PDB file of C-alpha atoms in Angstrom:
ATOM      1  CA  MET A   1     -63.924 -45.701 -42.415  1.00 78.00           C
ATOM      2  CA  TRP A   2     -64.147 -46.987 -38.677  1.00 89.00           C
ATOM      3  CA  ALA A   3     -60.542 -48.710 -39.746  1.00 91.00           C
ATOM      4  CA  ASP A   4     -58.327 -45.846 -40.686  1.00 92.00           C
ATOM      5  CA  THR A   5     -59.883 -43.683 -38.319  1.00 94.00           C
ATOM      6  CA  LEU A   6     -59.385 -46.229 -35.228  1.00 94.00           C
ATOM      7  CA  PHE A   7     -55.737 -47.491 -36.683  1.00 94.00           C
ATOM      8  CA  ILE A   8     -54.438 -43.574 -36.126  1.00 95.00           C
ATOM      9  CA  VAL A   9     -55.480 -43.367 -32.587  1.00 96.00           C
ATOM     10  CA  LEU A  10     -53.571 -46.576 -32.008  1.00 95.00           C
ATOM     11  CA  ILE A  11     -50.832 -45.117 -33.865  1.00 93.00           C
ATOM     12  CA  SER A  12     -51.245 -42.806 -31.862  1.00 94.00           C
ATOM     13  CA  VAL A  13     -51.641 -44.279 -28.265  1.00 94.00           C
ATOM     14  CA  CYS A  14     -48.422 -46.177 -29.588  1.00 93.00           C
ATOM     15  CA  ALA A  15     -46.347 -43.035 -30.148  1.00 92.00           C
ATOM     16  CA  ALA A  16     -47.259 -41.577 -27.347  1.00 92.00           C
ATOM     17  CA  LEU A  17     -46.699 -44.312 -25.443  1.00 93.00           C
ATOM     18  CA  PHE A  18     -43.238 -44.835 -26.704  1.00 91.00           C
ATOM     19  CA  GLY A  19     -41.989 -41.112 -26.747  1.00 89.00           C
ATOM     20  CA  GLU A  20     -43.156 -41.309 -22.395  1.00 90.00           C
ATOM     21  CA  GLY A  21     -41.357 -44.383 -22.262  1.00 91.00           C
ATOM     22  CA  LEU A  22     -37.657 -42.992 -24.064  1.00 88.00           C
ATOM     23  CA  THR A  23     -38.042 -40.517 -22.373  1.00 89.00           C
ATOM     24  CA  TRP A  24     -38.651 -42.418 -19.154  1.00 89.00           C
ATOM     25  CA  LEU A  25     -35.118 -44.255 -19.887  1.00 88.00           C
ATOM     26  CA  LEU A  26     -33.419 -41.781 -20.444  1.00 87.00           C
ATOM     27  CA  VAL A  27     -34.308 -39.092 -18.337  1.00 87.00           C
ATOM     28  CA  TYR A  28     -37.017 -39.096 -15.617  1.00 87.00           C
ATOM     29  CA  ARG A  29     -35.435 -41.935 -14.104  1.00 88.00           C
ATOM     30  CA  THR A  30     -32.079 -40.345 -13.335  1.00 88.00           C
ATOM     31  CA  GLU A  31     -30.870 -39.236 -10.352  1.00 89.00           C
ATOM     32  CA  GLN A  32     -30.156 -35.735 -12.163  1.00 87.00           C
ATOM     33  CA  TYR A  33     -32.756 -34.950 -13.508  1.00 87.00           C
ATOM     34  CA  LYS A  34     -35.186 -36.268 -10.094  1.00 88.00           C
ATOM     35  CA  ARG A  35     -32.858 -34.191  -8.541  1.00 88.00           C
ATOM     36  CA  LEU A  36     -33.520 -31.030 -10.346  1.00 86.00           C
ATOM     37  CA  LYS A  37     -36.827 -31.622 -10.669  1.00 86.00           C
ATOM     38  CA  ALA A  38     -37.573 -31.511  -7.059  1.00 86.00           C
ATOM     39  CA  ASP A  39     -34.794 -28.023  -7.281  1.00 85.00           C
ATOM     40  CA  VAL A  40     -37.392 -26.323  -9.590  1.00 84.00           C
ATOM     41  CA  GLU A  41     -40.866 -27.162  -7.412  1.00 84.00           C
ATOM     42  CA  ARG A  42     -38.581 -26.146  -4.281  1.00 84.00           C
ATOM     43  CA  GLN A  43     -37.608 -23.268  -5.500  1.00 82.00           C
ATOM     44  CA  CYS A  44     -41.229 -22.637  -7.302  1.00 83.00           C
ATOM     45  CA  LYS A  45     -43.504 -23.290  -4.213  1.00 80.00           C
ATOM     46  CA  LYS A  46     -40.244 -21.424  -2.129  1.00 80.00           C
ATOM     47  CA  ILE A  47     -41.523 -18.218  -4.470  1.00 80.00           C
ATOM     48  CA  GLU A  48     -44.928 -18.263  -4.078  1.00 77.00           C
ATOM     49  CA  LYS A  49     -45.183 -18.705  -0.599  1.00 77.00           C
ATOM     50  CA  LYS A  50     -43.181 -15.385   0.061  1.00 75.00           C
ATOM     51  CA  LYS A  51     -45.847 -13.596  -3.615  1.00 73.00           C
ATOM     52  CA  GLU A  52     -48.561 -14.903  -1.567  1.00 67.00           C
ATOM     53  CA  VAL A  53     -47.538 -13.395   2.493  1.00 65.00           C
ATOM     54  CA  GLY A  54     -46.920 -10.586   0.550  1.00 62.00           C
ATOM     55  CA  GLU A  55     -42.955 -10.532   1.051  1.00 53.00           C
ATOM     56  CA  LEU A  56     -41.995  -7.759  -0.549  1.00 53.00           C
ATOM     57  CA  SER A  57     -42.448  -5.033   2.025  1.00 63.00           C
ATOM     58  CA  GLY A  58     -38.594  -4.118   1.979  1.00 72.00           C
ATOM     59  CA  LEU A  59     -35.947  -3.453  -1.079  1.00 77.00           C
ATOM     60  CA  ARG A  60     -33.827  -6.754   1.363  1.00 77.00           C
ATOM     61  CA  GLN A  61     -37.145  -8.979   0.895  1.00 78.00           C
ATOM     62  CA  LYS A  62     -37.225  -8.142  -3.039  1.00 80.00           C
ATOM     63  CA  LYS A  63     -33.701  -8.527  -4.509  1.00 83.00           C
ATOM     64  CA  LYS A  64     -34.068 -11.314  -2.143  1.00 82.00           C
ATOM     65  CA  LEU A  65     -36.693 -12.447  -4.570  1.00 81.00           C
ATOM     66  CA  GLU A  66     -35.187 -11.836  -7.548  1.00 83.00           C
ATOM     67  CA  ARG A  67     -32.564 -14.555  -6.942  1.00 85.00           C
ATOM     68  CA  ASP A  68     -34.879 -17.535  -6.187  1.00 82.00           C
ATOM     69  CA  GLU A  69     -36.036 -16.432  -9.522  1.00 83.00           C
ATOM     70  CA  ASP A  70     -32.097 -16.397 -10.870  1.00 85.00           C
ATOM     71  CA  ARG A  71     -32.004 -19.587  -8.693  1.00 84.00           C
ATOM     72  CA  LEU A  72     -35.025 -20.672 -10.093  1.00 84.00           C
ATOM     73  CA  LYS A  73     -34.475 -19.774 -13.546  1.00 85.00           C
ATOM     74  CA  THR A  74     -30.842 -21.413 -13.487  1.00 85.00           C
ATOM     75  CA  ALA A  75     -32.257 -24.892 -12.828  1.00 83.00           C
ATOM     76  CA  ASN A  76     -35.210 -24.579 -15.474  1.00 83.00           C
ATOM     77  CA  ARG A  77     -32.067 -23.975 -18.068  1.00 86.00           C
ATOM     78  CA  ASP A  78     -29.882 -27.465 -16.287  1.00 85.00           C
ATOM     79  CA  LEU A  79     -34.125 -29.275 -16.395  1.00 84.00           C
ATOM     80  CA  SER A  80     -34.327 -28.175 -20.460  1.00 84.00           C
ATOM     81  CA  MET A  81     -30.686 -28.681 -21.222  1.00 86.00           C
ATOM     82  CA  VAL A  82     -30.962 -32.311 -19.308  1.00 84.00           C
ATOM     83  CA  LYS A  83     -33.982 -33.026 -22.246  1.00 84.00           C
ATOM     84  CA  MET A  84     -32.483 -31.622 -24.767  1.00 85.00           C
ATOM     85  CA  LYS A  85     -31.004 -35.481 -25.231  1.00 79.00           C
ATOM     86  CA  SER A  86     -34.406 -37.191 -25.059  1.00 82.00           C
ATOM     87  CA  MET A  87     -36.083 -34.473 -26.911  1.00 85.00           C
ATOM     88  CA  ILE A  88     -33.917 -35.081 -29.628  1.00 89.00           C
ATOM     89  CA  VAL A  89     -34.413 -38.496 -29.757  1.00 86.00           C
ATOM     90  CA  VAL A  90     -37.932 -38.987 -29.505  1.00 86.00           C
ATOM     91  CA  GLY A  91     -37.974 -35.975 -32.096  1.00 89.00           C
ATOM     92  CA  VAL A  92     -36.052 -38.622 -35.329  1.00 90.00           C
ATOM     93  CA  SER A  93     -37.839 -41.668 -34.216  1.00 86.00           C
ATOM     94  CA  PHE A  94     -40.923 -39.397 -34.276  1.00 87.00           C
ATOM     95  CA  THR A  95     -39.863 -37.828 -37.325  1.00 90.00           C
ATOM     96  CA  LEU A  96     -39.285 -42.127 -38.822  1.00 90.00           C
ATOM     97  CA  ILE A  97     -42.644 -43.727 -37.373  1.00 87.00           C
ATOM     98  CA  LEU A  98     -44.569 -40.136 -39.817  1.00 88.00           C
ATOM     99  CA  SER A  99     -42.314 -40.707 -42.421  1.00 90.00           C
ATOM    100  CA  MET A 100     -43.377 -43.953 -42.873  1.00 91.00           C
ATOM    101  CA  PHE A 101     -47.211 -43.822 -41.508  1.00 91.00           C
ATOM    102  CA  ASN A 102     -47.430 -40.784 -44.568  1.00 88.00           C
ATOM    103  CA  THR A 103     -46.551 -42.725 -46.924  1.00 91.00           C
ATOM    104  CA  ILE A 104     -48.531 -46.373 -46.626  1.00 91.00           C
ATOM    105  CA  PHE A 105     -51.859 -43.397 -46.203  1.00 92.00           C
ATOM    106  CA  ASP A 106     -50.182 -41.199 -48.722  1.00 91.00           C
ATOM    107  CA  GLY A 107     -53.082 -40.346 -51.080  1.00 91.00           C
ATOM    108  CA  ARG A 108     -55.766 -41.603 -48.601  1.00 92.00           C
ATOM    109  CA  VAL A 109     -59.133 -40.165 -47.412  1.00 94.00           C
ATOM    110  CA  VAL A 110     -59.269 -41.261 -43.678  1.00 94.00           C
ATOM    111  CA  ALA A 111     -62.123 -39.469 -43.399  1.00 95.00           C
ATOM    112  CA  HIS A 112     -64.741 -36.831 -43.363  1.00 95.00           C
ATOM    113  CA  LEU A 113     -64.211 -33.458 -41.517  1.00 95.00           C
ATOM    114  CA  PRO A 114     -67.836 -32.017 -40.307  1.00 96.00           C
ATOM    115  CA  PHE A 115     -66.527 -28.885 -41.559  1.00 94.00           C
ATOM    116  CA  THR A 116     -64.123 -27.363 -43.895  1.00 94.00           C
ATOM    117  CA  PRO A 117     -61.215 -25.449 -42.114  1.00 94.00           C
ATOM    118  CA  ILE A 118     -60.002 -22.388 -43.131  1.00 92.00           C
ATOM    119  CA  SER A 119     -57.333 -21.945 -46.069  1.00 91.00           C
ATOM    120  CA  TRP A 120     -54.515 -21.778 -44.125  1.00 91.00           C
ATOM    121  CA  LEU A 121     -55.092 -25.461 -42.322  1.00 92.00           C
ATOM    122  CA  GLN A 122     -56.364 -27.204 -45.455  1.00 93.00           C
ATOM    123  CA  SER A 123     -52.419 -27.997 -46.461  1.00 91.00           C
ATOM    124  CA  LEU A 124     -52.679 -29.620 -43.837  1.00 92.00           C
ATOM    125  CA  SER A 125     -56.167 -31.417 -43.704  1.00 94.00           C
ATOM    126  CA  HIS A 126     -55.424 -31.604 -47.145  1.00 93.00           C
ATOM    127  CA  ARG A 127     -52.565 -33.386 -48.026  1.00 90.00           C
ATOM    128  CA  ASN A 128     -50.963 -35.447 -50.487  1.00 89.00           C
ATOM    129  CA  LEU A 129     -55.323 -36.205 -51.384  1.00 91.00           C
ATOM    130  CA  LEU A 130     -56.323 -35.017 -55.374  1.00 90.00           C
ATOM    131  CA  GLY A 131     -59.951 -32.723 -55.878  1.00 90.00           C
ATOM    132  CA  ASP A 132     -60.885 -30.085 -53.838  1.00 90.00           C
ATOM    133  CA  ASP A 133     -63.463 -31.322 -51.514  1.00 91.00           C
ATOM    134  CA  TYR A 134     -61.777 -29.669 -48.328  1.00 93.00           C
ATOM    135  CA  THR A 135     -64.167 -31.577 -45.438  1.00 94.00           C
ATOM    136  CA  GLN A 136     -61.642 -34.865 -46.772  1.00 94.00           C
ATOM    137  CA  CYS A 137     -59.633 -35.597 -44.512  1.00 94.00           C
ATOM    138  CA  SER A 138     -55.509 -36.901 -44.833  1.00 94.00           C
ATOM    139  CA  PHE A 139     -53.676 -39.165 -42.075  1.00 94.00           C
ATOM    140  CA  ILE A 140     -51.312 -36.153 -40.806  1.00 93.00           C
ATOM    141  CA  PHE A 141     -54.401 -34.065 -40.014  1.00 95.00           C
ATOM    142  CA  LEU A 142     -56.301 -36.702 -37.490  1.00 95.00           C
ATOM    143  CA  TYR A 143     -52.786 -37.553 -36.393  1.00 94.00           C
ATOM    144  CA  ILE A 144     -51.997 -34.737 -35.459  1.00 93.00           C
ATOM    145  CA  LEU A 145     -55.171 -33.562 -33.487  1.00 95.00           C
ATOM    146  CA  CYS A 146     -55.121 -37.763 -32.417  1.00 95.00           C
ATOM    147  CA  THR A 147     -51.912 -36.272 -30.451  1.00 93.00           C
ATOM    148  CA  MET A 148     -52.601 -32.817 -29.045  1.00 93.00           C
ATOM    149  CA  SER A 149     -54.668 -34.988 -27.013  1.00 95.00           C
ATOM    150  CA  ILE A 150     -53.125 -38.565 -26.344  1.00 95.00           C
ATOM    151  CA  ARG A 151     -49.632 -37.504 -25.352  1.00 92.00           C
ATOM    152  CA  GLN A 152     -50.551 -33.740 -23.515  1.00 92.00           C
ATOM    153  CA  ASN A 153     -53.322 -37.030 -21.114  1.00 94.00           C
ATOM    154  CA  ILE A 154     -50.732 -39.942 -20.555  1.00 93.00           C
ATOM    155  CA  GLN A 155     -47.876 -37.488 -19.253  1.00 91.00           C
ATOM    156  CA  LYS A 156     -49.984 -35.887 -16.880  1.00 91.00           C
ATOM    157  CA  LEU A 157     -51.406 -39.789 -16.356  1.00 90.00           C
ATOM    158  CA  LEU A 158     -48.106 -40.715 -15.573  1.00 88.00           C
ATOM    159  CA  GLY A 159     -47.492 -37.891 -13.714  1.00 84.00           C
ATOM    160  CA  PHE A 160     -44.248 -36.725 -16.373  1.00 82.00           C
ATOM    161  CA  ALA A 161     -45.826 -33.138 -16.967  1.00 80.00           C
ATOM    162  CA  PRO A 162     -44.500 -30.485 -14.863  1.00 76.00           C
ATOM    163  CA  SER A 163     -45.949 -28.981 -12.703  1.00 75.00           C
ATOM    164  CA  ARG A 164     -48.609 -25.534 -13.207  1.00 78.00           C
ATOM    165  CA  ALA A 165     -45.760 -23.440 -10.940  1.00 71.00           C
ATOM    166  CA  ALA A 166     -43.253 -24.865 -13.034  1.00 70.00           C
ATOM    167  CA  SER A 167     -44.850 -24.621 -15.736  1.00 72.00           C
ATOM    168  CA  LYS A 168     -45.427 -20.583 -15.339  1.00 69.00           C
ATOM    169  CA  HIS A 169     -41.515 -20.259 -13.791  1.00 66.00           C
ATOM    170  CA  SER A 170     -40.312 -22.436 -17.254  1.00 64.00           C
ATOM    171  CA  THR A 171     -37.328 -21.348 -19.474  1.00 51.00           C
ATOM    172  CA  SER A 172     -35.691 -23.427 -22.333  1.00 48.00           C
ATOM    173  CA  ILE A 173     -31.758 -22.992 -23.328  1.00 46.00           C
ATOM    174  CA  PHE A 174     -33.210 -20.869 -25.492  1.00 47.00           C
ATOM    175  CA  GLY A 175     -35.640 -18.657 -23.349  1.00 46.00           C
ATOM    176  CA  PRO A 176     -38.703 -18.008 -21.455  1.00 44.00           C
ATOM    177  CA  GLN A 177     -40.935 -20.163 -23.120  1.00 42.00           C
ATOM    178  CA  PRO A 178     -44.528 -19.464 -24.436  1.00 39.00           C
ATOM    179  CA  ASN A 179     -47.002 -19.148 -22.916  1.00 35.00           C
ATOM    180  CA  SER A 180     -48.538 -22.407 -23.745  1.00 35.00           C
ATOM    181  CA  VAL A 181     -49.606 -24.933 -20.952  1.00 35.00           C
ATOM    182  CA  GLN A 182     -52.052 -23.885 -18.572  1.00 33.00           C
ATOM    183  CA  VAL A 183     -50.757 -21.822 -15.566  1.00 32.00           C
ATOM    184  CA  SER A 184     -52.584 -20.020 -11.881  1.00 35.00           C
ATOM    185  CA  PRO A 185     -50.736 -17.806 -10.947  1.00 37.00           C
ATOM    186  CA  TYR A 186     -53.073 -18.420  -7.911  1.00 37.00           C
ATOM    187  CA  LYS A 187     -52.921 -17.183  -3.961  1.00 33.00           C
TER     188      LYS A 187
ATOM    189  CA  MET B   1     -34.193 -52.774   3.472  1.00 55.00           C
ATOM    190  CA  SER B   2     -35.471 -56.137   3.767  1.00 60.00           C
ATOM    191  CA  ALA B   3     -37.307 -56.896   0.918  1.00 60.00           C
ATOM    192  CA  LYS B   4     -40.168 -57.750   2.556  1.00 59.00           C
ATOM    193  CA  GLN B   5     -40.574 -54.084   3.733  1.00 57.00           C
ATOM    194  CA  GLU B   6     -40.034 -52.701  -0.086  1.00 54.00           C
ATOM    195  CA  LYS B   7     -42.902 -54.499  -0.792  1.00 56.00           C
ATOM    196  CA  ASN B   8     -45.104 -53.179   2.153  1.00 56.00           C
ATOM    197  CA  GLY B   9     -43.363 -49.477   1.380  1.00 55.00           C
ATOM    198  CA  ILE B  10     -43.983 -49.784  -2.126  1.00 53.00           C
ATOM    199  CA  SER B  11     -48.303 -50.992  -1.848  1.00 57.00           C
ATOM    200  CA  SER B  12     -49.093 -49.418   1.169  1.00 60.00           C
ATOM    201  CA  SER B  13     -47.799 -46.467  -1.089  1.00 60.00           C
ATOM    202  CA  LYS B  14     -50.438 -47.207  -4.024  1.00 59.00           C
ATOM    203  CA  ASN B  15     -52.870 -47.738  -1.555  1.00 64.00           C
ATOM    204  CA  THR B  16     -52.423 -43.581  -0.221  1.00 66.00           C
ATOM    205  CA  LYS B  17     -52.577 -42.545  -4.125  1.00 63.00           C
ATOM    206  CA  THR B  18     -56.290 -44.369  -4.023  1.00 68.00           C
ATOM    207  CA  LYS B  19     -57.849 -43.641  -1.116  1.00 69.00           C
ATOM    208  CA  SER B  20     -56.486 -39.903  -2.232  1.00 79.00           C
ATOM    209  CA  SER B  21     -58.619 -40.558  -5.288  1.00 82.00           C
ATOM    210  CA  TYR B  22     -61.348 -41.866  -4.300  1.00 85.00           C
ATOM    211  CA  TYR B  23     -61.516 -39.115  -1.920  1.00 86.00           C
ATOM    212  CA  LEU B  24     -61.150 -36.732  -5.150  1.00 89.00           C
ATOM    213  CA  ILE B  25     -63.512 -37.648  -7.136  1.00 91.00           C
ATOM    214  CA  HIS B  26     -65.606 -37.733  -4.057  1.00 91.00           C
ATOM    215  CA  ARG B  27     -65.407 -33.757  -3.960  1.00 91.00           C
ATOM    216  CA  ALA B  28     -65.854 -33.222  -7.000  1.00 93.00           C
ATOM    217  CA  ILE B  29     -68.878 -35.098  -6.417  1.00 92.00           C
ATOM    218  CA  THR B  30     -69.975 -33.320  -3.882  1.00 91.00           C
ATOM    219  CA  SER B  31     -70.999 -29.335  -3.856  1.00 91.00           C
ATOM    220  CA  ASN B  32     -69.611 -26.931  -1.995  1.00 91.00           C
ATOM    221  CA  SER B  33     -66.386 -28.685  -0.734  1.00 90.00           C
ATOM    222  CA  GLN B  34     -62.975 -28.023   0.306  1.00 90.00           C
ATOM    223  CA  TRP B  35     -60.021 -28.162  -2.150  1.00 89.00           C
ATOM    224  CA  PRO B  36     -56.949 -27.047   0.303  1.00 87.00           C
ATOM    225  CA  ASP B  37     -54.664 -27.970  -2.789  1.00 87.00           C
ATOM    226  CA  LYS B  38     -55.764 -25.753  -5.318  1.00 88.00           C
ATOM    227  CA  ASP B  39     -54.108 -27.300  -8.071  1.00 88.00           C
ATOM    228  CA  ASP B  40     -56.303 -30.572  -7.105  1.00 91.00           C
ATOM    229  CA  PHE B  41     -59.511 -28.561  -7.929  1.00 94.00           C
ATOM    230  CA  LEU B  42     -58.453 -28.112 -11.315  1.00 93.00           C
ATOM    231  CA  ASP B  43     -57.059 -31.040 -12.147  1.00 93.00           C
ATOM    232  CA  VAL B  44     -60.491 -31.828 -11.315  1.00 95.00           C
ATOM    233  CA  ILE B  45     -61.609 -29.590 -14.472  1.00 96.00           C
ATOM    234  CA  TYR B  46     -59.172 -30.387 -16.452  1.00 96.00           C
ATOM    235  CA  TRP B  47     -60.075 -33.983 -16.552  1.00 96.00           C
ATOM    236  CA  GLY B  48     -63.505 -32.983 -16.462  1.00 96.00           C
ATOM    237  CA  ARG B  49     -63.054 -31.439 -18.999  1.00 97.00           C
ATOM    238  CA  GLN B  50     -61.284 -33.640 -21.653  1.00 97.00           C
ATOM    239  CA  ILE B  51     -64.886 -36.215 -20.376  1.00 97.00           C
ATOM    240  CA  LEU B  52     -66.686 -33.445 -21.811  1.00 97.00           C
ATOM    241  CA  GLY B  53     -65.066 -32.797 -24.746  1.00 97.00           C
ATOM    242  CA  LEU B  54     -65.189 -36.777 -25.595  1.00 97.00           C
ATOM    243  CA  ILE B  55     -68.434 -36.637 -25.090  1.00 97.00           C
ATOM    244  CA  LEU B  56     -69.656 -33.693 -26.968  1.00 97.00           C
ATOM    245  CA  GLY B  57     -67.430 -34.993 -29.687  1.00 97.00           C
ATOM    246  CA  VAL B  58     -69.913 -38.249 -29.475  1.00 97.00           C
ATOM    247  CA  ILE B  59     -72.955 -36.580 -30.070  1.00 97.00           C
ATOM    248  CA  TRP B  60     -72.260 -33.895 -32.830  1.00 97.00           C
ATOM    249  CA  GLY B  61     -70.607 -37.095 -35.055  1.00 96.00           C
ATOM    250  CA  VAL B  62     -73.854 -39.179 -34.206  1.00 96.00           C
ATOM    251  CA  ILE B  63     -75.667 -36.218 -34.848  1.00 94.00           C
ATOM    252  CA  PRO B  64     -74.309 -35.049 -36.731  1.00 94.00           C
ATOM    253  CA  LEU B  65     -74.177 -30.846 -36.169  1.00 95.00           C
ATOM    254  CA  LYS B  66     -71.690 -29.994 -39.006  1.00 94.00           C
ATOM    255  CA  GLY B  67     -69.737 -26.429 -39.402  1.00 95.00           C
ATOM    256  CA  PHE B  68     -68.381 -23.307 -37.239  1.00 94.00           C
ATOM    257  CA  LEU B  69     -71.706 -23.585 -35.444  1.00 95.00           C
ATOM    258  CA  GLY B  70     -70.852 -27.465 -34.189  1.00 96.00           C
ATOM    259  CA  LEU B  71     -67.127 -25.256 -33.576  1.00 96.00           C
ATOM    260  CA  LEU B  72     -68.613 -21.874 -31.259  1.00 97.00           C
ATOM    261  CA  LEU B  73     -71.418 -24.510 -29.907  1.00 97.00           C
ATOM    262  CA  PHE B  74     -68.258 -26.522 -27.924  1.00 97.00           C
ATOM    263  CA  CYS B  75     -66.507 -23.482 -26.454  1.00 97.00           C
ATOM    264  CA  ILE B  76     -69.189 -22.256 -25.334  1.00 97.00           C
ATOM    265  CA  VAL B  77     -70.451 -25.178 -23.915  1.00 97.00           C
ATOM    266  CA  SER B  78     -67.554 -25.942 -22.966  1.00 97.00           C
ATOM    267  CA  ALA B  79     -67.307 -22.950 -20.751  1.00 96.00           C
ATOM    268  CA  VAL B  80     -70.415 -22.929 -19.871  1.00 97.00           C
ATOM    269  CA  ALA B  81     -69.825 -26.740 -18.015  1.00 97.00           C
ATOM    270  CA  VAL B  82     -66.822 -25.540 -16.139  1.00 97.00           C
ATOM    271  CA  TYR B  83     -67.895 -22.704 -15.347  1.00 96.00           C
ATOM    272  CA  LEU B  84     -71.285 -23.497 -13.312  1.00 96.00           C
ATOM    273  CA  TYR B  85     -69.354 -26.086 -12.174  1.00 96.00           C
ATOM    274  CA  ALA B  86     -66.162 -23.723 -10.436  1.00 95.00           C
ATOM    275  CA  PHE B  87     -68.915 -20.881  -9.047  1.00 94.00           C
ATOM    276  CA  THR B  88     -72.488 -22.570  -9.050  1.00 94.00           C
ATOM    277  CA  PHE B  89     -71.657 -26.111  -7.376  1.00 94.00           C
ATOM    278  CA  GLN B  90     -68.017 -26.357  -5.730  1.00 93.00           C
ATOM    279  CA  ASN B  91     -68.633 -21.959  -5.107  1.00 93.00           C
ATOM    280  CA  VAL B  92     -64.939 -21.633  -5.424  1.00 92.00           C
ATOM    281  CA  ASP B  93     -64.012 -18.396  -4.821  1.00 91.00           C
ATOM    282  CA  GLU B  94     -62.466 -16.481  -8.236  1.00 88.00           C
ATOM    283  CA  GLU B  95     -59.713 -15.258  -6.459  1.00 87.00           C
ATOM    284  CA  ASP B  96     -57.725 -18.186  -5.395  1.00 86.00           C
ATOM    285  CA  TYR B  97     -57.087 -18.994  -8.564  1.00 88.00           C
ATOM    286  CA  GLY B  98     -56.462 -15.844 -10.096  1.00 85.00           C
ATOM    287  CA  GLY B  99     -59.852 -14.993 -11.514  1.00 89.00           C
ATOM    288  CA  ALA B 100     -62.198 -16.694 -12.926  1.00 92.00           C
ATOM    289  CA  TRP B 101     -60.146 -16.946 -16.791  1.00 92.00           C
ATOM    290  CA  GLU B 102     -57.753 -18.616 -14.827  1.00 91.00           C
ATOM    291  CA  ILE B 103     -60.280 -22.052 -14.009  1.00 93.00           C
ATOM    292  CA  VAL B 104     -62.346 -21.194 -17.580  1.00 94.00           C
ATOM    293  CA  LYS B 105     -59.315 -21.966 -19.249  1.00 93.00           C
ATOM    294  CA  GLU B 106     -57.726 -24.676 -17.826  1.00 93.00           C
ATOM    295  CA  GLY B 107     -57.491 -27.781 -20.301  1.00 94.00           C
ATOM    296  CA  PHE B 108     -59.369 -26.361 -23.138  1.00 96.00           C
ATOM    297  CA  VAL B 109     -56.896 -26.249 -25.870  1.00 95.00           C
ATOM    298  CA  THR B 110     -56.124 -30.791 -24.705  1.00 96.00           C
ATOM    299  CA  SER B 111     -60.111 -31.414 -25.113  1.00 97.00           C
ATOM    300  CA  PHE B 112     -60.808 -29.462 -28.424  1.00 97.00           C
ATOM    301  CA  ALA B 113     -58.031 -31.256 -30.116  1.00 97.00           C
ATOM    302  CA  GLY B 114     -60.464 -34.585 -27.982  1.00 97.00           C
ATOM    303  CA  PHE B 115     -62.947 -33.105 -29.114  1.00 97.00           C
ATOM    304  CA  LEU B 116     -62.506 -32.098 -32.628  1.00 97.00           C
ATOM    305  CA  ALA B 117     -60.224 -35.952 -33.022  1.00 97.00           C
ATOM    306  CA  MET B 118     -64.062 -37.787 -31.173  1.00 97.00           C
ATOM    307  CA  TRP B 119     -66.331 -35.072 -33.823  1.00 97.00           C
ATOM    308  CA  ILE B 120     -64.066 -35.978 -37.321  1.00 97.00           C
ATOM    309  CA  ILE B 121     -64.235 -40.090 -36.154  1.00 96.00           C
ATOM    310  CA  ILE B 122     -67.678 -40.820 -35.146  1.00 97.00           C
ATOM    311  CA  PHE B 123     -69.566 -38.911 -38.730  1.00 96.00           C
ATOM    312  CA  SER B 124     -67.634 -39.878 -40.267  1.00 95.00           C
ATOM    313  CA  GLY B 125     -67.821 -43.743 -39.729  1.00 94.00           C
ATOM    314  CA  LEU B 126     -71.065 -42.780 -39.110  1.00 93.00           C
ATOM    315  CA  HIS B 127     -71.842 -41.230 -42.017  1.00 91.00           C
ATOM    316  CA  PHE B 128     -69.002 -42.530 -44.643  1.00 88.00           C
ATOM    317  CA  LYS B 129     -68.180 -45.927 -46.542  1.00 79.00           C
ATOM    318  CA  ASP B 130     -65.247 -46.785 -47.401  1.00 68.00           C
TER     319      ASP B 130
END
């Protein structure tokens, strides 16, 4: 069981590094991205500072804050647009890589789960496996778990993850993102 | 700027980063440290939690712990460890971070994924043959 599981970890690490490398090539190293990111960070700090100090006494200050927040939303949207290009390329690459490995590991039990997953997770954890033993784990489930942990940590290690303040105020072109990233509205 | 000056600039920046990492680790292991930058403290919580998740995954896999109990115990141990570290060892003011919950939930999802992966790998490797 070691060979398959460790191989899947290796695939996750390589895929995460590949994804971040590709994104760096297409997005992170461009002047436009650096400028937009600096704008967003600056605006976030400005807004957080104003809220901290409590500069909201008058109507004028409130309107100023609203204007700053609008400016931040625009900067965030522009940043999302810049990242969109790499997201599409990385998404397509990952899909190809995933379908290749899915074919290789099709019908293969790569690990045994120490718990029985809940029913709606079983379609993922027991994907393309024969039998009713739902503690048998398929490639895709373990790969997803490894990727969730490894990719996020690699992004943070390399400094590509957005700051907490920026995550809090982030919006995509589809509108405000759900607050899935840890955010600290600290004083 | 000459190539030599640029090289010196890059190596000096690396030295600064290394020094600040050592300083961060030093503060993390020293009780009642000062945290002027709140992000630094939250980073310590985040990375500590990732390491804790992997360690618990190894332990749970070796014992082996199974079922919902293993999941529940992880959640409890992880939350209690972070709470004790933040409010007993470091004595931070929760108001500075928007409440205890903001600290306790920092890095939970990623550490949970890492814990699950490690638990599954160790459990399968030690207790099942190919």
